[in-house]
Coordinates of N, CA and C in Angstrom, one line a residue:
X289 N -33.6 7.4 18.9 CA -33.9 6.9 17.6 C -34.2 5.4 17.7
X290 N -35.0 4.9 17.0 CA -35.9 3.6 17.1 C -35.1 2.7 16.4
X291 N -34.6 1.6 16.1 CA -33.7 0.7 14.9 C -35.0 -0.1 15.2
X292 N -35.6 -0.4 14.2 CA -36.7 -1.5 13.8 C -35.8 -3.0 13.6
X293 N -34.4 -3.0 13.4 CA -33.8 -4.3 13.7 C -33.8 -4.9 14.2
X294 N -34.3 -4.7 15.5 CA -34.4 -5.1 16.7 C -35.7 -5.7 17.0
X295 N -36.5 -5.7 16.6 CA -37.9 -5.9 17.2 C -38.1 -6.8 16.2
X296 N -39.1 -7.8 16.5 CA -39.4 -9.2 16.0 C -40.8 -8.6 15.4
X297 N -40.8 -9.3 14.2 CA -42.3 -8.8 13.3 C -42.7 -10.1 13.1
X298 N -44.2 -10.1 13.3 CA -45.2 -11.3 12.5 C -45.0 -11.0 11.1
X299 N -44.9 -12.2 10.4 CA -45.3 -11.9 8.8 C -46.5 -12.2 8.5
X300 N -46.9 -10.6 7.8 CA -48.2 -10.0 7.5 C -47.9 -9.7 6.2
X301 N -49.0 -9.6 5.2 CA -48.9 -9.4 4.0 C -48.0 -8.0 3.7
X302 N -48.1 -7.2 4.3 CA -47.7 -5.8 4.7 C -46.4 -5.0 5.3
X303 N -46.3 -6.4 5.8 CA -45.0 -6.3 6.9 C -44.0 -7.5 6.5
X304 N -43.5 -7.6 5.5 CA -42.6 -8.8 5.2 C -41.3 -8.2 4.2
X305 N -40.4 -9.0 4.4 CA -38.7 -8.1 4.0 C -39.0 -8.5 2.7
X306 N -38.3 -8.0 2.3 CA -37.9 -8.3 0.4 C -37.5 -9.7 -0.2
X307 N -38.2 -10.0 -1.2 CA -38.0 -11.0 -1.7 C -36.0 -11.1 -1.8
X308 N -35.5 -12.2 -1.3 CA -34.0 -12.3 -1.5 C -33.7 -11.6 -0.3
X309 N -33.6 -11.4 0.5 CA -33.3 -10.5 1.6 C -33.4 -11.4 3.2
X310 N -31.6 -11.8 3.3 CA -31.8 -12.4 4.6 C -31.9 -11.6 6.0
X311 N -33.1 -12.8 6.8 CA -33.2 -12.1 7.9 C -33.5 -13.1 8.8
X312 N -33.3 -13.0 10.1 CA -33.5 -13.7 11.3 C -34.9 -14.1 11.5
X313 N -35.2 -15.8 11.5 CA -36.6 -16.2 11.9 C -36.9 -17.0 13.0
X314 N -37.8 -16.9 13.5 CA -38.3 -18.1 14.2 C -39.3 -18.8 14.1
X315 N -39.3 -20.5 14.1 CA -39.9 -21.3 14.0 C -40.2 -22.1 14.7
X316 N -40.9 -22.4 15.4 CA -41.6 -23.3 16.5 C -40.1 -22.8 17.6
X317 N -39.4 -23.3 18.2 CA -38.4 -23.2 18.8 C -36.9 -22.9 18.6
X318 N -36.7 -22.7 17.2 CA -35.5 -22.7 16.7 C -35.4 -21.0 15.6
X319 N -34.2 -20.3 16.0 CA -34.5 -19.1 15.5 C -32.7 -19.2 14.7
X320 N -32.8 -18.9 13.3 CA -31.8 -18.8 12.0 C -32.3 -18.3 11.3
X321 N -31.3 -17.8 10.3 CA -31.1 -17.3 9.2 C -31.8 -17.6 7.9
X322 N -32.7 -17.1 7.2 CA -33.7 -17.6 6.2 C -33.6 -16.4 5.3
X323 N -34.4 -16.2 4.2 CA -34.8 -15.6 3.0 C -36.3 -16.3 2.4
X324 N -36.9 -15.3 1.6 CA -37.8 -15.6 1.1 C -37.3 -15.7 -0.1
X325 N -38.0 -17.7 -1.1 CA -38.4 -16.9 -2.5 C -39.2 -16.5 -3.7
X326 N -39.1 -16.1 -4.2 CA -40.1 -15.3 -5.1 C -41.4 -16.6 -5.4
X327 N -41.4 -17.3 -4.8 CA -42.8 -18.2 -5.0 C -43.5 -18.2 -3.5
X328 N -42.7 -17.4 -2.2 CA -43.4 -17.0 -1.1 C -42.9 -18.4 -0.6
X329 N -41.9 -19.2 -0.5 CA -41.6 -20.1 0.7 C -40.3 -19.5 1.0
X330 N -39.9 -19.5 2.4 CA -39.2 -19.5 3.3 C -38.0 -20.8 3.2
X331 N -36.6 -20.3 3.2 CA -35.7 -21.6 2.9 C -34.5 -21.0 3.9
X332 N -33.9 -21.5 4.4 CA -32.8 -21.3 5.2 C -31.5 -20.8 4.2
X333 N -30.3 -20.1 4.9 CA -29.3 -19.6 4.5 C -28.7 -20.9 3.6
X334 N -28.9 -22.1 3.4 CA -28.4 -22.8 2.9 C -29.0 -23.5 2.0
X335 N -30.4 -23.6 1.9 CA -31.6 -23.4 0.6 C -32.6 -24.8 1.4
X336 N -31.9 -25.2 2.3 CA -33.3 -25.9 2.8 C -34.5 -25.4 3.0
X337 N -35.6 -26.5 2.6 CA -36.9 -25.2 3.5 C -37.2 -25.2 4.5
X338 N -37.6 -24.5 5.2 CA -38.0 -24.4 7.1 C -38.9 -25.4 7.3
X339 N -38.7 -26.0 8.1 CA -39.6 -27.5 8.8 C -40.5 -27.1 9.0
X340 N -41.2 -25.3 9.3 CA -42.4 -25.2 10.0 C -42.8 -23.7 9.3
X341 N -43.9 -23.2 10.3 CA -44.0 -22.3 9.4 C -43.4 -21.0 11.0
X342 N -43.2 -19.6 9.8 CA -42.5 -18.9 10.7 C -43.7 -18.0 11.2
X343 N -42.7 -17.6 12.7 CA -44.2 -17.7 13.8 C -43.6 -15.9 13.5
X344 N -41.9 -15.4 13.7 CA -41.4 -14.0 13.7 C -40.5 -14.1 13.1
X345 N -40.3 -12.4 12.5 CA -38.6 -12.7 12.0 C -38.5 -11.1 12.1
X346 N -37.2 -11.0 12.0 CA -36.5 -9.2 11.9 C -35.3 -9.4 11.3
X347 N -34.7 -8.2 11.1 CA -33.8 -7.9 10.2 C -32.7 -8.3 10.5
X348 N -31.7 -8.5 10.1 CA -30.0 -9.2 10.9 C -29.7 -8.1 11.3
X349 N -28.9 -8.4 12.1 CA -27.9 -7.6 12.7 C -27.0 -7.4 12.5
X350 N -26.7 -5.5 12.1 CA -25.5 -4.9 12.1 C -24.2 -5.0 12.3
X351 N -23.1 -4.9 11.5 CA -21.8 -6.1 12.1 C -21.3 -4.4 13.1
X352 N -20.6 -5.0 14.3 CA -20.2 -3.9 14.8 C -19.2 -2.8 14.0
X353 N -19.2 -1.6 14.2 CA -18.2 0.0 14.0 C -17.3 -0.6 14.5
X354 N -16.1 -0.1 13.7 CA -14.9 -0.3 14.5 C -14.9 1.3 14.4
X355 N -13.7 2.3 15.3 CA -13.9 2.9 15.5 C -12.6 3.7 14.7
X356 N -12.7 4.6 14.2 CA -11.7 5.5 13.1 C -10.9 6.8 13.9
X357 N -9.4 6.5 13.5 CA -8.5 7.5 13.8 C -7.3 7.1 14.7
X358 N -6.6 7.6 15.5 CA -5.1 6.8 16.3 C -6.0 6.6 17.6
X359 N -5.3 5.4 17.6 CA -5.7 5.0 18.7 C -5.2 5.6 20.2
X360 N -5.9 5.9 21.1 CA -5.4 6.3 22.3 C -4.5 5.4 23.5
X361 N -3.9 5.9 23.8 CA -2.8 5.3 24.7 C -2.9 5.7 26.5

């Protein structure tokens, strides 16, 4: 099974995450946490705007399973 989280997308009119919806980008050399908003600029986890423009971005990453039931000994 394929997890599309994983794979870095150009943003294309067609291929871009949801307005409000953080995801991992990269920008000239530096790759963090961003969101789009609804006027179509790109602002970091903490509402600054991105210095540049973004080259990729993909979906965050899944916080790890912990694993359910007694533990073995």
């Amino acid at each position: 099974m394929r997890n599309s989280s994983y794979y870095w997308h150009k943003p294309m009119p067609k291929n871009m995450p949801a307005i409000g919806e953080h995801v991992l980008v990269a920008v000239e050399d530096m790759v963090c946490e961003a969101y789009r908003k609804p006027s179509g600029l790109w602002v970091r986890a903490d509402g600054e705007l991105l210095p540049g423009f973004v080259r990729y971005w993909r979906y965050m990453p899944s916080a790890p399973r912990q694993k359910r039931g007694p533990k073995v000994k």
